[in-house]
mmCIF file of C-alpha atoms in Angstrom:
data_model
loop_
_atom_site.group_PDB
_atom_site.id
_atom_site.type_symbol
_atom_site.label_atom_id
_atom_site.label_comp_id
_atom_site.label_asym_id
_atom_site.label_seq_id
_atom_site.Cartn_x
_atom_site.Cartn_y
_atom_site.Cartn_z
ATOM 1 C CA MET A 863 0.000 0.000 0.000
ATOM 2 C CA GLU A 864 2.813 2.404 0.904
ATOM 3 C CA GLU A 865 4.522 1.730 -2.430
ATOM 4 C CA GLU A 866 1.306 2.566 -4.315
ATOM 5 C CA ILE A 867 0.952 5.877 -2.472
ATOM 6 C CA PHE A 868 4.595 6.723 -3.123
ATOM 7 C CA GLU A 869 4.251 5.963 -6.835
ATOM 8 C CA GLN A 870 1.085 8.015 -7.128
ATOM 9 C CA ARG A 871 2.676 11.003 -5.385
ATOM 10 C CA THR A 872 5.846 10.967 -7.455
ATOM 11 C CA ASP A 873 4.358 10.194 -10.874
ATOM 12 C CA LEU A 874 4.783 13.659 -12.369
ATOM 13 C CA THR A 875 5.633 12.382 -15.844
ATOM 14 C CA LYS A 876 2.623 13.862 -17.639
ATOM 15 C CA LEU A 877 3.030 17.173 -15.845
ATOM 16 C CA SER A 878 6.752 17.390 -16.681
ATOM 17 C CA GLN A 879 6.116 16.522 -20.339
ATOM 18 C CA ALA A 880 3.341 19.123 -20.606
ATOM 19 C CA VAL A 881 5.518 21.834 -19.029
ATOM 20 C CA ALA A 882 8.377 21.012 -21.421
ATOM 21 C CA GLN A 883 5.984 21.162 -24.397
ATOM 22 C CA ILE A 884 4.492 24.503 -23.304
ATOM 23 C CA LYS A 885 7.975 25.985 -22.824
ATOM 24 C CA ALA A 886 9.023 24.719 -26.261
ATOM 25 C CA THR A 887 5.882 26.182 -27.854
ATOM 26 C CA ILE A 888 6.434 29.610 -26.297
ATOM 27 C CA GLY A 889 10.207 29.438 -26.896
ATOM 28 C CA SER A 890 9.593 28.946 -30.632
ATOM 29 C CA ILE A 891 8.111 32.460 -30.750
ATOM 30 C CA VAL A 892 9.306 34.384 -27.664
ATOM 31 C CA VAL A 893 13.047 34.715 -27.036
ATOM 32 C CA GLY A 894 14.242 34.590 -23.404
ATOM 33 C CA GLN A 895 11.817 35.609 -20.601
ATOM 34 C CA LEU A 896 12.438 32.218 -18.924
ATOM 35 C CA ASP A 897 11.463 33.374 -15.414
ATOM 36 C CA THR A 898 8.271 34.962 -16.772
ATOM 37 C CA ILE A 899 7.269 31.720 -18.501
ATOM 38 C CA ASP A 900 8.052 29.645 -15.376
ATOM 39 C CA LEU A 901 5.892 31.938 -13.219
ATOM 40 C CA LEU A 902 3.021 31.895 -15.726
ATOM 41 C CA ILE A 903 2.992 28.085 -15.820
ATOM 42 C CA ALA A 904 3.380 27.846 -12.020
ATOM 43 C CA GLY A 905 0.483 30.284 -11.562
ATOM 44 C CA ILE A 906 -1.817 28.218 -13.768
ATOM 45 C CA LEU A 907 -0.852 24.978 -11.975
ATOM 46 C CA ALA A 908 -1.401 26.673 -8.583
ATOM 47 C CA ASP A 909 -4.893 27.862 -9.599
ATOM 48 C CA GLY A 910 -4.105 31.565 -9.361
ATOM 49 C CA HIS A 911 -4.723 34.787 -11.260
ATOM 50 C CA LEU A 912 -1.657 36.532 -12.658
ATOM 51 C CA LEU A 913 -0.727 40.201 -13.016
ATOM 52 C CA ILE A 914 1.890 40.815 -15.715
ATOM 53 C CA GLU A 915 3.667 44.170 -15.627
ATOM 54 C CA GLY A 916 6.188 45.552 -18.097
ATOM 55 C CA VAL A 917 6.941 48.440 -20.409
ATOM 56 C CA PRO A 918 5.386 48.410 -23.915
ATOM 57 C CA GLY A 919 6.884 46.010 -26.444
ATOM 58 C CA VAL A 920 8.320 43.296 -24.179
ATOM 59 C CA ALA A 921 5.798 40.638 -25.349
ATOM 60 C CA LYS A 922 3.528 40.650 -22.257
ATOM 61 C CA THR A 923 0.310 40.145 -24.214
ATOM 62 C CA LEU A 924 1.932 37.803 -26.748
ATOM 63 C CA THR A 925 3.287 35.506 -24.011
ATOM 64 C CA ALA A 926 -0.098 35.478 -22.232
ATOM 65 C CA LYS A 927 -1.830 34.615 -25.545
ATOM 66 C CA LEU A 928 0.628 31.769 -26.178
ATOM 67 C CA ILE A 929 -0.020 30.326 -22.709
ATOM 68 C CA ALA A 930 -3.761 30.511 -23.437
ATOM 69 C CA ARG A 931 -3.298 28.825 -26.830
ATOM 70 C CA ALA A 932 -1.341 25.980 -25.212
ATOM 71 C CA ILE A 933 -4.443 25.081 -23.185
ATOM 72 C CA ASP A 934 -7.509 23.765 -24.997
ATOM 73 C CA ALA A 935 -10.073 25.849 -23.112
ATOM 74 C CA GLN A 936 -12.444 28.751 -23.745
ATOM 75 C CA TYR A 937 -10.400 31.934 -24.167
ATOM 76 C CA SER A 938 -11.528 35.556 -24.278
ATOM 77 C CA ARG A 939 -9.767 38.908 -24.284
ATOM 78 C CA ILE A 940 -11.005 42.143 -22.722
ATOM 79 C CA GLN A 941 -9.346 45.480 -23.479
ATOM 80 C CA PHE A 942 -9.814 47.665 -20.401
ATOM 81 C CA THR A 943 -10.504 51.337 -21.174
ATOM 82 C CA PRO A 944 -11.575 54.349 -19.035
ATOM 83 C CA ASP A 945 -15.156 54.160 -20.371
ATOM 84 C CA LEU A 946 -15.579 50.400 -19.791
ATOM 85 C CA MET A 947 -18.648 49.565 -17.685
ATOM 86 C CA PRO A 948 -19.047 46.572 -15.299
ATOM 87 C CA SER A 949 -21.775 45.172 -17.575
ATOM 88 C CA ASP A 950 -19.243 45.113 -20.450
ATOM 89 C CA VAL A 951 -17.234 42.618 -18.382
ATOM 90 C CA ILE A 952 -19.746 40.415 -16.559
ATOM 91 C CA GLY A 953 -22.785 40.785 -18.828
ATOM 92 C CA THR A 954 -26.199 42.402 -18.571
ATOM 93 C CA SER A 955 -29.912 41.611 -18.516
ATOM 94 C CA VAL A 956 -31.651 42.243 -21.847
ATOM 95 C CA PHE A 957 -35.433 42.420 -22.341
ATOM 96 C CA ASN A 958 -36.796 39.736 -24.673
ATOM 97 C CA PRO A 959 -40.056 40.986 -26.244
ATOM 98 C CA LYS A 960 -41.041 37.440 -27.308
ATOM 99 C CA THR A 961 -41.082 36.084 -23.754
ATOM 100 C CA THR A 962 -41.677 39.522 -22.117
ATOM 101 C CA GLU A 963 -38.894 38.649 -19.664
ATOM 102 C CA PHE A 964 -35.359 39.806 -19.020
ATOM 103 C CA GLU A 965 -32.612 37.391 -20.093
ATOM 104 C CA PHE A 966 -29.042 37.487 -18.860
ATOM 105 C CA LYS A 967 -26.501 37.859 -21.674
ATOM 106 C CA ARG A 968 -23.139 36.613 -20.430
ATOM 107 C CA GLY A 969 -20.129 38.874 -20.732
ATOM 108 C CA PRO A 970 -16.607 37.969 -21.888
ATOM 109 C CA VAL A 971 -15.516 37.082 -18.337
ATOM 110 C CA PHE A 972 -17.469 33.809 -18.724
ATOM 111 C CA GLY A 973 -14.672 31.584 -19.964
ATOM 112 C CA ASN A 974 -11.678 29.587 -18.762
ATOM 113 C CA ILE A 975 -8.738 31.846 -19.622
ATOM 114 C CA ILE A 976 -9.452 35.577 -19.608
ATOM 115 C CA LEU A 977 -6.782 37.976 -20.843
ATOM 116 C CA ILE A 978 -7.374 41.501 -19.537
ATOM 117 C CA ASP A 979 -5.145 43.942 -21.386
ATOM 118 C CA GLU A 980 -4.095 47.126 -19.554
ATOM 119 C CA VAL A 981 -6.124 46.290 -16.455
ATOM 120 C CA ASN A 982 -5.229 49.606 -14.763
ATOM 121 C CA ARG A 983 -6.996 51.681 -17.437
ATOM 122 C CA ALA A 984 -10.519 50.988 -16.116
ATOM 123 C CA PRO A 985 -12.062 52.947 -13.197
ATOM 124 C CA ALA A 986 -12.889 51.595 -9.735
ATOM 125 C CA LYS A 987 -16.484 50.556 -10.520
ATOM 126 C CA THR A 988 -15.270 48.276 -13.338
ATOM 127 C CA GLN A 989 -12.447 46.875 -11.177
ATOM 128 C CA ALA A 990 -15.056 46.106 -8.505
ATOM 129 C CA ALA A 991 -16.850 43.868 -11.013
ATOM 130 C CA LEU A 992 -13.822 41.556 -10.857
ATOM 131 C CA PHE A 993 -13.725 41.232 -7.046
ATOM 132 C CA GLU A 994 -16.363 38.510 -6.704
ATOM 133 C CA VAL A 995 -15.367 36.585 -9.824
ATOM 134 C CA MET A 996 -11.646 36.490 -8.940
ATOM 135 C CA GLU A 997 -12.128 35.171 -5.421
ATOM 136 C CA GLU A 998 -15.358 33.165 -5.494
ATOM 137 C CA ARG A 999 -15.427 32.152 -9.192
ATOM 138 C CA GLN A 1000 -19.038 33.295 -9.396
ATOM 139 C CA ILE A 1001 -21.061 36.335 -10.516
ATOM 140 C CA THR A 1002 -24.219 37.723 -8.935
ATOM 141 C CA VAL A 1003 -26.509 39.744 -11.232
ATOM 142 C CA ASP A 1004 -30.068 40.835 -10.391
ATOM 143 C CA GLY A 1005 -30.135 38.433 -7.443
ATOM 144 C CA HIS A 1006 -29.107 35.426 -9.543
ATOM 145 C CA GLN A 1007 -25.815 33.608 -8.998
ATOM 146 C CA TYR A 1008 -23.836 32.273 -11.956
ATOM 147 C CA ASN A 1009 -20.945 29.914 -11.301
ATOM 148 C CA LEU A 1010 -17.942 29.879 -13.626
ATOM 149 C CA GLU A 1011 -16.525 26.642 -14.958
ATOM 150 C CA GLU A 1012 -13.115 25.381 -13.862
ATOM 151 C CA PRO A 1013 -10.405 26.150 -14.695
ATOM 152 C CA PHE A 1014 -10.845 29.913 -14.422
ATOM 153 C CA ILE A 1015 -7.728 32.043 -14.827
ATOM 154 C CA ILE A 1016 -7.346 35.804 -15.250
ATOM 155 C CA LEU A 1017 -4.152 36.988 -16.948
ATOM 156 C CA ALA A 1018 -3.991 40.769 -16.565
ATOM 157 C CA THR A 1019 -1.343 43.037 -18.090
ATOM 158 C CA GLN A 1020 -0.438 46.555 -17.064
ATOM 159 C CA ASN A 1021 2.056 49.231 -18.062
ATOM 160 C CA PRO A 1022 4.090 50.731 -15.169
ATOM 161 C CA VAL A 1023 5.221 53.916 -16.948
ATOM 162 C CA GLU A 1024 2.093 55.401 -18.513
ATOM 163 C CA GLN A 1025 0.359 57.462 -15.824
ATOM 164 C CA GLU A 1026 -2.195 59.402 -17.884
ATOM 165 C CA GLY A 1027 -5.533 57.620 -18.075
ATOM 166 C CA THR A 1028 -4.584 54.895 -15.586
ATOM 167 C CA TYR A 1029 -5.939 54.042 -12.146
ATOM 168 C CA ARG A 1030 -4.144 52.456 -9.225
ATOM 169 C CA LEU A 1031 -5.564 48.993 -8.561
ATOM 170 C CA PRO A 1032 -7.150 48.636 -5.085
ATOM 171 C CA GLU A 1033 -5.118 46.674 -2.524
ATOM 172 C CA ALA A 1034 -8.013 44.205 -2.115
ATOM 173 C CA GLN A 1035 -7.872 43.437 -5.836
ATOM 174 C CA LEU A 1036 -4.079 43.185 -5.937
ATOM 175 C CA ASP A 1037 -4.269 40.659 -3.091
ATOM 176 C CA ARG A 1038 -6.414 38.432 -5.309
ATOM 177 C CA PHE A 1039 -3.572 38.018 -7.828
ATOM 178 C CA LEU A 1040 -1.352 35.054 -6.988
ATOM 179 C CA PHE A 1041 1.773 36.528 -8.636
ATOM 180 C CA LYS A 1042 2.865 39.854 -10.001
ATOM 181 C CA ILE A 1043 5.214 38.991 -12.857
ATOM 182 C CA GLU A 1044 7.637 41.723 -13.902
ATOM 183 C CA VAL A 1045 8.673 41.388 -17.543
ATOM 184 C CA LYS A 1046 12.116 42.923 -17.991
ATOM 185 C CA TYR A 1047 13.892 44.188 -21.093
ATOM 186 C CA PRO A 1048 15.716 41.387 -22.980
ATOM 187 C CA THR A 1049 19.452 40.968 -22.495
ATOM 188 C CA LEU A 1050 21.798 42.020 -25.305
ATOM 189 C CA GLU A 1051 22.172 38.380 -26.425
ATOM 190 C CA ASP A 1052 18.378 37.884 -26.423
ATOM 191 C CA GLU A 1053 17.844 41.117 -28.377
ATOM 192 C CA ILE A 1054 20.316 39.963 -31.036
ATOM 193 C CA ALA A 1055 18.485 36.604 -31.183
ATOM 194 C CA ILE A 1056 15.138 38.412 -31.597
ATOM 195 C CA LEU A 1057 16.472 40.505 -34.487
ATOM 196 C CA THR A 1058 18.158 37.516 -36.150
ATOM 197 C CA ARG A 1059 15.039 35.349 -35.895
ATOM 198 C CA GLN A 1060 12.798 38.128 -37.217
ATOM 199 C CA HIS A 1061 15.180 38.827 -40.110
ATOM 200 C CA GLN A 1062 15.450 35.179 -41.149
ATOM 201 C CA GLN A 1063 11.737 34.521 -40.844
ATOM 202 C CA LYS A 1064 10.022 34.855 -44.209
ATOM 203 C CA THR A 1065 6.410 34.451 -43.103
ATOM 204 C CA ALA A 1066 4.561 35.796 -40.089
ATOM 205 C CA ILE A 1067 3.842 33.298 -37.314
ATOM 206 C CA GLN A 1068 0.127 32.668 -36.881
ATOM 207 C CA LEU A 1069 -1.080 32.097 -33.315
ATOM 208 C CA THR A 1070 -3.822 29.885 -34.753
ATOM 209 C CA ASP A 1071 -1.085 27.408 -35.764
ATOM 210 C CA ILE A 1072 -0.237 26.802 -32.075
ATOM 211 C CA GLN A 1073 -1.499 23.370 -31.036
ATOM 212 C CA PRO A 1074 -2.940 22.873 -27.504
ATOM 213 C CA VAL A 1075 -0.821 20.836 -25.104
ATOM 214 C CA LEU A 1076 -3.329 20.394 -22.267
ATOM 215 C CA SER A 1077 -7.109 20.279 -22.062
ATOM 216 C CA ALA A 1078 -9.164 22.017 -19.383
ATOM 217 C CA GLN A 1079 -9.706 18.614 -17.728
ATOM 218 C CA ASP A 1080 -5.936 17.977 -17.748
ATOM 219 C CA ILE A 1081 -5.392 21.253 -15.879
ATOM 220 C CA ILE A 1082 -7.959 20.269 -13.229
ATOM 221 C CA SER A 1083 -6.361 16.840 -12.631
ATOM 222 C CA ILE A 1084 -2.793 18.245 -12.604
ATOM 223 C CA ARG A 1085 -3.818 20.910 -10.076
ATOM 224 C CA LYS A 1086 -5.165 18.162 -7.817
ATOM 225 C CA GLN A 1087 -1.800 16.418 -8.068
ATOM 226 C CA VAL A 1088 0.058 19.660 -7.268
ATOM 227 C CA ARG A 1089 -2.093 20.296 -4.171
ATOM 228 C CA GLU A 1090 -1.132 16.859 -2.810
ATOM 229 C CA LEU A 1091 2.622 17.541 -2.866
ATOM 230 C CA TYR A 1092 4.399 17.140 0.465
ATOM 231 C CA VAL A 1093 5.492 20.188 2.475
ATOM 232 C CA GLU A 1094 7.453 19.700 5.696
ATOM 233 C CA PRO A 1095 6.176 21.492 8.831
ATOM 234 C CA LYS A 1096 9.457 23.420 9.173
ATOM 235 C CA ILE A 1097 8.976 24.842 5.650
ATOM 236 C CA LEU A 1098 5.440 25.947 6.546
ATOM 237 C CA GLU A 1099 6.945 27.626 9.617
ATOM 238 C CA PHE A 1100 9.553 29.303 7.365
ATOM 239 C CA VAL A 1101 6.765 30.784 5.212
ATOM 240 C CA ALA A 1102 4.835 31.966 8.284
ATOM 241 C CA LYS A 1103 7.976 33.689 9.636
ATOM 242 C CA ILE A 1104 8.510 35.528 6.325
ATOM 243 C CA ILE A 1105 4.925 36.826 6.271
ATOM 244 C CA HIS A 1106 4.979 37.678 9.976
ATOM 245 C CA GLU A 1107 8.176 39.686 9.449
ATOM 246 C CA THR A 1108 6.528 41.732 6.666
ATOM 247 C CA ARG A 1109 3.915 42.892 9.186
ATOM 248 C CA ASN A 1110 6.570 44.124 11.615
ATOM 249 C CA ASN A 1111 9.106 45.593 9.200
ATOM 250 C CA LYS A 1112 9.943 49.288 9.564
ATOM 251 C CA SER A 1113 10.221 49.692 5.786
ATOM 252 C CA LEU A 1114 6.656 48.515 5.222
ATOM 253 C CA TYR A 1115 3.346 50.267 5.812
ATOM 254 C CA LEU A 1116 1.337 47.179 4.804
ATOM 255 C CA GLY A 1117 2.508 43.573 5.199
ATOM 256 C CA GLY A 1118 1.386 40.259 3.726
ATOM 257 C CA SER A 1119 -2.024 38.743 4.480
ATOM 258 C CA PRO A 1120 -2.748 35.067 5.275
ATOM 259 C CA ARG A 1121 -3.702 34.810 1.606
ATOM 260 C CA ALA A 1122 -0.056 35.664 0.823
ATOM 261 C CA SER A 1123 1.146 32.760 3.020
ATOM 262 C CA LEU A 1124 -1.119 30.342 1.150
ATOM 263 C CA ALA A 1125 -0.004 31.790 -2.185
ATOM 264 C CA ILE A 1126 3.688 31.180 -1.390
ATOM 265 C CA VAL A 1127 3.019 27.544 -0.404
ATOM 266 C CA ASN A 1128 0.790 26.864 -3.431
ATOM 267 C CA GLY A 1129 3.214 28.578 -5.806
ATOM 268 C CA ALA A 1130 6.162 26.631 -4.356
ATOM 269 C CA LYS A 1131 4.243 23.344 -4.782
ATOM 270 C CA ALA A 1132 3.657 24.156 -8.456
ATOM 271 C CA LEU A 1133 7.322 25.073 -8.934
ATOM 272 C CA ALA A 1134 8.470 21.821 -7.281
ATOM 273 C CA ALA A 1135 6.123 19.807 -9.507
ATOM 274 C CA MET A 1136 7.467 21.575 -12.608
ATOM 275 C CA LYS A 1137 10.967 20.477 -11.548
ATOM 276 C CA GLY A 1138 9.775 16.875 -11.171
ATOM 277 C CA ARG A 1139 9.813 16.816 -7.347
ATOM 278 C CA ASP A 1140 6.989 15.662 -5.080
ATOM 279 C CA PHE A 1141 8.190 17.822 -2.184
ATOM 280 C CA VAL A 1142 8.894 21.521 -1.601
ATOM 281 C CA THR A 1143 12.354 22.834 -0.702
ATOM 282 C CA PRO A 1144 13.307 26.150 0.968
ATOM 283 C CA GLU A 1145 14.790 27.239 -2.397
ATOM 284 C CA ASP A 1146 11.314 26.975 -3.965
ATOM 285 C CA ILE A 1147 9.952 29.285 -1.259
ATOM 286 C CA ILE A 1148 12.790 31.811 -1.688
ATOM 287 C CA TRP A 1149 12.397 31.876 -5.482
ATOM 288 C CA ILE A 1150 8.612 32.260 -5.453
ATOM 289 C CA ALA A 1151 8.297 34.754 -2.534
ATOM 290 C CA PRO A 1152 9.109 37.992 -4.450
ATOM 291 C CA ALA A 1153 6.467 37.300 -7.125
ATOM 292 C CA VAL A 1154 3.866 36.647 -4.404
ATOM 293 C CA LEU A 1155 4.716 39.637 -2.220
ATOM 294 C CA ARG A 1156 5.829 42.498 -4.513
ATOM 295 C CA HIS A 1157 2.248 43.674 -5.223
ATOM 296 C CA ARG A 1158 0.947 42.983 -1.722
ATOM 297 C CA LEU A 1159 3.479 44.968 0.296
ATOM 298 C CA MET A 1160 3.185 48.723 0.675
ATOM 299 C CA LEU A 1161 6.364 50.657 1.405
ATOM 300 C CA THR A 1162 6.462 53.524 3.893
ATOM 301 C CA PRO A 1163 6.548 56.957 2.154
ATOM 302 C CA ASP A 1164 10.186 57.610 3.118
ATOM 303 C CA LYS A 1165 11.374 54.241 1.730
ATOM 304 C CA GLU A 1166 9.384 54.869 -1.440
ATOM 305 C CA MET A 1167 11.112 58.246 -1.800
ATOM 306 C CA GLU A 1168 14.488 56.520 -1.404
ATOM 307 C CA GLY A 1169 13.657 54.216 -4.328
ATOM 308 C CA VAL A 1170 13.571 51.026 -2.268
ATOM 309 C CA THR A 1171 11.636 48.203 -3.962
ATOM 310 C CA PRO A 1172 9.443 45.527 -2.305
ATOM 311 C CA ASP A 1173 11.758 42.854 -3.787
ATOM 312 C CA GLU A 1174 14.708 44.346 -1.876
ATOM 313 C CA VAL A 1175 12.734 44.327 1.375
ATOM 314 C CA VAL A 1176 11.689 40.685 0.814
ATOM 315 C CA ALA A 1177 15.338 39.715 0.187
ATOM 316 C CA GLN A 1178 16.403 41.444 3.433
ATOM 317 C CA ILE A 1179 13.641 39.691 5.391
ATOM 318 C CA ILE A 1180 14.607 36.247 4.057
ATOM 319 C CA GLN A 1181 18.304 36.894 4.897
ATOM 320 C CA LYS A 1182 17.342 37.502 8.553
ATOM 321 C CA ILE A 1183 15.402 34.245 8.894
ATOM 322 C CA GLU A 1184 17.152 30.937 9.350
ATOM 323 C CA ILE A 1185 16.595 28.751 6.308
ATOM 324 C CA PRO A 1186 15.359 25.266 7.316
ATOM 325 C CA ARG A 1187 17.515 22.294 6.300
#
C-alpha cells in the first residue's frame, strides 16, 4: 500500500512533459523571458490569477496569448478602457419581447482563460466587477448567482510607466492576484536573437497554428496532483515567519495577508512539480516569494522616496530568517 501511495505522489511524468511542451511552444516564438514563462505556468498549476507588468513592447500580451493557446479551453480577451462599464465585463440583462422577460446575456468574463489587457486603465467601478469573480469564481446579477466553470484564470497586463488615463488597482484586488510577474527588457544576447530570428523569418507566425498541449480537464487533474505535494512542517513555519516579518518591518506600511502565506506555499508546490519533485524545498519558497509579495506589500513613504523596492525588502527579510535544512 505504501509503495502505491509513493508511486502516485511521485508520478509527475505527464506534468513534466506538458511543461516542457508549453515551454518549447512559447520558446519557438518568444526569445528569453524564462522566469516569466516559469511563473506563468506555475500560476496556472497553482490555480491563481496573474498580473503581468512591463513596459510596452516586451511581449507581455503575446506571451499570455501563447499560454492561453497551449491550453484547450475557452479563451476571451477584454481590453480595459476608461469608459468600460461593469456590464461590459460580466454581462447584462436584456429584455426579450417574445417572452416579455429579461434574459441574462453573459459577458466575456465567462470563460476559462481571460486575458485583460491594460487592467489599470478601467475605473474603480469596473475593477469592482472583478472582485467577486476572482475570489469566489461566481457572478451575482439581479439576485441570480452564476458559477464559472473550472479552470478559471485571469491573466492581466499593465504598463508601469504610462500614468495618464490609468488608475491604481485597489489593494483588495491586488491581493487576489497570486503573482505579479515583472517582464524585464531582454538581455543584449536575447535582443540579437530576436532581431536575427525576425530577419530570417520569411512568413509571419500565426497564433492559430499553435497546437494545444493540455485540455481544461488535464489542468484540473494536474492541479489536484500539485495540491497533494508534500510540504514539511518546518517549511510551513519558514513561510509563516517571512509573512509575519513583513507585518513588523519598519520599511513597510502594509505587510502580507494570510492569503499571501497560502499563495507562497501553493506557488512553491507548483514550482516543485514543474521540476519533477513531489516535495517543496526552501529554495522553492525563496524563489517564489518575491512574485507573491511584490504587489501585496506597501512601502512607507520615506522608503518609497528613497527608491527602495518591495523585492529588496523581501530579500532582506529572508536573509534575517534561518533557512530550514
